[in-house]
mmCIF file of C-alpha atoms in Angstrom:
data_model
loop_
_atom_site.group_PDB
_atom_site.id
_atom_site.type_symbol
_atom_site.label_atom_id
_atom_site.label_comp_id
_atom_site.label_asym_id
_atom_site.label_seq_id
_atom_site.Cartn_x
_atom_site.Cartn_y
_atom_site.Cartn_z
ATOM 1 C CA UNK A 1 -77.027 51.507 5.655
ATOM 2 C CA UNK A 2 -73.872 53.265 6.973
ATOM 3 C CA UNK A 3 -70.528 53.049 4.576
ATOM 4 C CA UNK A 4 -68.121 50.888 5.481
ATOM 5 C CA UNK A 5 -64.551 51.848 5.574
ATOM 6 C CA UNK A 6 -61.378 50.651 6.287
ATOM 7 C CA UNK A 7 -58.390 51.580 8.955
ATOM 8 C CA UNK A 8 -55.082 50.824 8.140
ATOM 9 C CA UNK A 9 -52.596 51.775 11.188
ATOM 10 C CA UNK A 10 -49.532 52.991 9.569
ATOM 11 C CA UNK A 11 -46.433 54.249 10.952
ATOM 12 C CA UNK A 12 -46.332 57.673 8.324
ATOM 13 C CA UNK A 13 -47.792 60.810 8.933
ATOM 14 C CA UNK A 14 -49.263 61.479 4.908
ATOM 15 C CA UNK A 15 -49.417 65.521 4.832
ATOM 16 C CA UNK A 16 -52.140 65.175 1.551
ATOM 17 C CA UNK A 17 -54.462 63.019 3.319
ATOM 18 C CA UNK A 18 -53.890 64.997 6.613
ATOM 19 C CA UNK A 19 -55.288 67.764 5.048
ATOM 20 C CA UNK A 20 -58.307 65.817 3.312
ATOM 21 C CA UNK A 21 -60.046 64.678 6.111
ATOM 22 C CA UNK A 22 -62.538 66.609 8.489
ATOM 23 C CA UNK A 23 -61.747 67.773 11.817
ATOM 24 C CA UNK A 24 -62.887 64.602 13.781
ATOM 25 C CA UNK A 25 -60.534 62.662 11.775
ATOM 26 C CA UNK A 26 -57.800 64.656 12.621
ATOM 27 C CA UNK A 27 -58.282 65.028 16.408
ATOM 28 C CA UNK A 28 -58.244 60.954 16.561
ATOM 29 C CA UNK A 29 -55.381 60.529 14.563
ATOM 30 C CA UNK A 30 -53.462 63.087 17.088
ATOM 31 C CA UNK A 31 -54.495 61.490 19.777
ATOM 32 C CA UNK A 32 -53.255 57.930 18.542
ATOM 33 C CA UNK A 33 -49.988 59.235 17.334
ATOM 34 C CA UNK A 34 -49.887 60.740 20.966
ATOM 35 C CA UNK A 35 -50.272 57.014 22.643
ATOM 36 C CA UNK A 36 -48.984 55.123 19.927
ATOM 37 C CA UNK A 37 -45.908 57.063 19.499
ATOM 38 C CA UNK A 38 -44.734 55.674 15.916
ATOM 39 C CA UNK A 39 -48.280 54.847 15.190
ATOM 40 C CA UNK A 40 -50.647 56.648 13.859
ATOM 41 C CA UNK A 41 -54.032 55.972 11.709
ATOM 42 C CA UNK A 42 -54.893 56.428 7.800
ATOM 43 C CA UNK A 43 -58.574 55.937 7.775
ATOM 44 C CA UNK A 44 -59.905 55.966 4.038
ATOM 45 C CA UNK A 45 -64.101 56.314 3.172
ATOM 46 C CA UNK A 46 -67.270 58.668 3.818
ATOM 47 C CA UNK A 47 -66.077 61.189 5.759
ATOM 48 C CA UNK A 48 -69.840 61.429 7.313
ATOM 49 C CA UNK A 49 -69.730 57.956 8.544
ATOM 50 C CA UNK A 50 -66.328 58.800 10.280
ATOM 51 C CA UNK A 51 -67.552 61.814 11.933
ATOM 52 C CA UNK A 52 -70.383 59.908 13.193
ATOM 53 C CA UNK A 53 -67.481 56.991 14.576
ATOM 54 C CA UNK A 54 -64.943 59.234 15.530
ATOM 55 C CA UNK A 55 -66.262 62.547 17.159
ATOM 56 C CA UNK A 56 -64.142 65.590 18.191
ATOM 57 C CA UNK A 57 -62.856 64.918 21.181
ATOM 58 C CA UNK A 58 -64.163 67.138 24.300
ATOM 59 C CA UNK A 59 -61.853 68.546 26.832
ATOM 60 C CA UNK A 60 -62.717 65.954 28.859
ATOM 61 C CA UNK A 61 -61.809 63.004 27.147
ATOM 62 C CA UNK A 62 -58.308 64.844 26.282
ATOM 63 C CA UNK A 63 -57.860 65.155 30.064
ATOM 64 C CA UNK A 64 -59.082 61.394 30.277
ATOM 65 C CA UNK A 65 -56.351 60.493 27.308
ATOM 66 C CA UNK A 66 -53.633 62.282 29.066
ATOM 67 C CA UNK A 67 -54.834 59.955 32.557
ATOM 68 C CA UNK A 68 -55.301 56.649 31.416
ATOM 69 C CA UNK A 69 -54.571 56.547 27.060
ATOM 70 C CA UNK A 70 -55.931 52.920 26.755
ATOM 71 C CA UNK A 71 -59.809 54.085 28.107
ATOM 72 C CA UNK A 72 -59.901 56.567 25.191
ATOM 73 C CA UNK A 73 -58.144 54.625 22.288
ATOM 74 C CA UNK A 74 -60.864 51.217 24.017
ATOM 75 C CA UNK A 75 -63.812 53.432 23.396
ATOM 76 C CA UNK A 76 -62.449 55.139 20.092
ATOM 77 C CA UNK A 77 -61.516 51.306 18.737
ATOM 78 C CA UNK A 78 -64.925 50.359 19.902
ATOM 79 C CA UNK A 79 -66.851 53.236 17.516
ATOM 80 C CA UNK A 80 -65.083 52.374 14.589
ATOM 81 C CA UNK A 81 -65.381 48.703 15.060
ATOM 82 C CA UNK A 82 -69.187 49.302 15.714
ATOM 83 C CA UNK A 83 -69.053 51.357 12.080
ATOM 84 C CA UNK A 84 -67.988 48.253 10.088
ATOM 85 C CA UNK A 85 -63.795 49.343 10.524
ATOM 86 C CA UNK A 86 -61.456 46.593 9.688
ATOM 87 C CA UNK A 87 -58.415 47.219 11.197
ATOM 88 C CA UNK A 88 -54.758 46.500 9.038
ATOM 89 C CA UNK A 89 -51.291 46.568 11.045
ATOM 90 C CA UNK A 90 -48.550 47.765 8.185
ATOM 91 C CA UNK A 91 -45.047 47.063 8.921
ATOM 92 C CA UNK A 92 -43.458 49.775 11.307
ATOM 93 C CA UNK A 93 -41.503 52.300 10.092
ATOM 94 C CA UNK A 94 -38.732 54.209 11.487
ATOM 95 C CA UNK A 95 -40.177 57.513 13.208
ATOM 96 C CA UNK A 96 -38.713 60.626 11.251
ATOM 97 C CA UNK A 97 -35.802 62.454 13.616
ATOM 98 C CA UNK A 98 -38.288 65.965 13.323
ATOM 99 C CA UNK A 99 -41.577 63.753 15.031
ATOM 100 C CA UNK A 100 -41.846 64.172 18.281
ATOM 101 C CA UNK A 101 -43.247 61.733 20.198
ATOM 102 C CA UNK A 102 -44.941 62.720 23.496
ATOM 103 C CA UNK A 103 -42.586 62.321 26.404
ATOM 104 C CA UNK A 104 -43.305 59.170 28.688
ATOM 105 C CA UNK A 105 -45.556 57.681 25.948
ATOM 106 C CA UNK A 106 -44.861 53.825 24.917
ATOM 107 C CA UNK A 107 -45.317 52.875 21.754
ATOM 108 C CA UNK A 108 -47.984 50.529 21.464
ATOM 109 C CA UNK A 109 -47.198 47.353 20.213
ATOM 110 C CA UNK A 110 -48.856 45.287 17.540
ATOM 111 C CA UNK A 111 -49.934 42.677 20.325
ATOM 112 C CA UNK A 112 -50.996 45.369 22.902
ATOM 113 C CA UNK A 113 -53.256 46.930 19.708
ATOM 114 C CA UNK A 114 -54.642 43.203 18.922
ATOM 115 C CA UNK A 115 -55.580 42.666 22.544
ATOM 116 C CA UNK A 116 -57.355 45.989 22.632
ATOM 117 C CA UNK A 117 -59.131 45.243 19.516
ATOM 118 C CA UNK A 118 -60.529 41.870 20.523
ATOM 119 C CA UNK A 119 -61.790 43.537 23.764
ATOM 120 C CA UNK A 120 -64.321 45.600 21.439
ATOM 121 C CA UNK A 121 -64.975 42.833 19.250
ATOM 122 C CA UNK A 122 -62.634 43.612 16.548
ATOM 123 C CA UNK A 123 -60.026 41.715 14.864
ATOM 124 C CA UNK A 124 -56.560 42.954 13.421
ATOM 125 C CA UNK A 125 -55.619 41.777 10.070
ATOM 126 C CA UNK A 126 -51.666 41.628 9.540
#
């Protein structure tokens, strides 16, 4: 039986768990901070069980990401919601002046991310 885990999108970058989880982790939460702008995700459980959801992305699916964001962040919502995920919106924050946020990036809103999530079969708890 594979842990269960949950995601909480959050709107702060925490340095300490940054460092705590394993590559794979890291790479998503990059690449949703990339498309989400102020959003980015704090995933807490078995670090196994999110390698196995979330693997390192290839240089193909950044050059896919940097083409069309929502196929990527579909098919990465789609892993973790096929892992057990459940998904938490936290009130936004406002984005630190020393963040950048990718250039011609919109932030995506707490409506876009619901309509996303129902597409894979998940649901977002507010």
């Amino acid at each position: 039986m594979s842990a269960r885990f949950v995601a909480v999108v959050d709107t702060v970058m925490r340095g300490d768990l940054e460092r705590s989880f394993n590559d794979a982790l890291y790479s998503f939460r990059v690449l949703m901070t990339q498309y989400h702008g102020a959003l980015c995700l704090v995933l807490a459980g078995e670090a196994a069980t999110l390698a196995r959801a979330l693997p390192l992305p290839s240089h193909d699916d950044w050059d896919q990401a940097l083409d069309d964001p929502a196929l990527l962040l579909r098919r990465n919502l789609a892993a973790l919601v096929n892992e057990g995920a459940t998904i938490y919106v936290l009130e936004p924050a406002p984005v630190p002046d020393d963040r950048p946020i990718t250039p011609g990036i919109t932030p995506l809103s707490t409506v876009q991310l619901a309509a996303l999530l129902a597409e894979v079969g998940g649901m977002l708890f507010l």
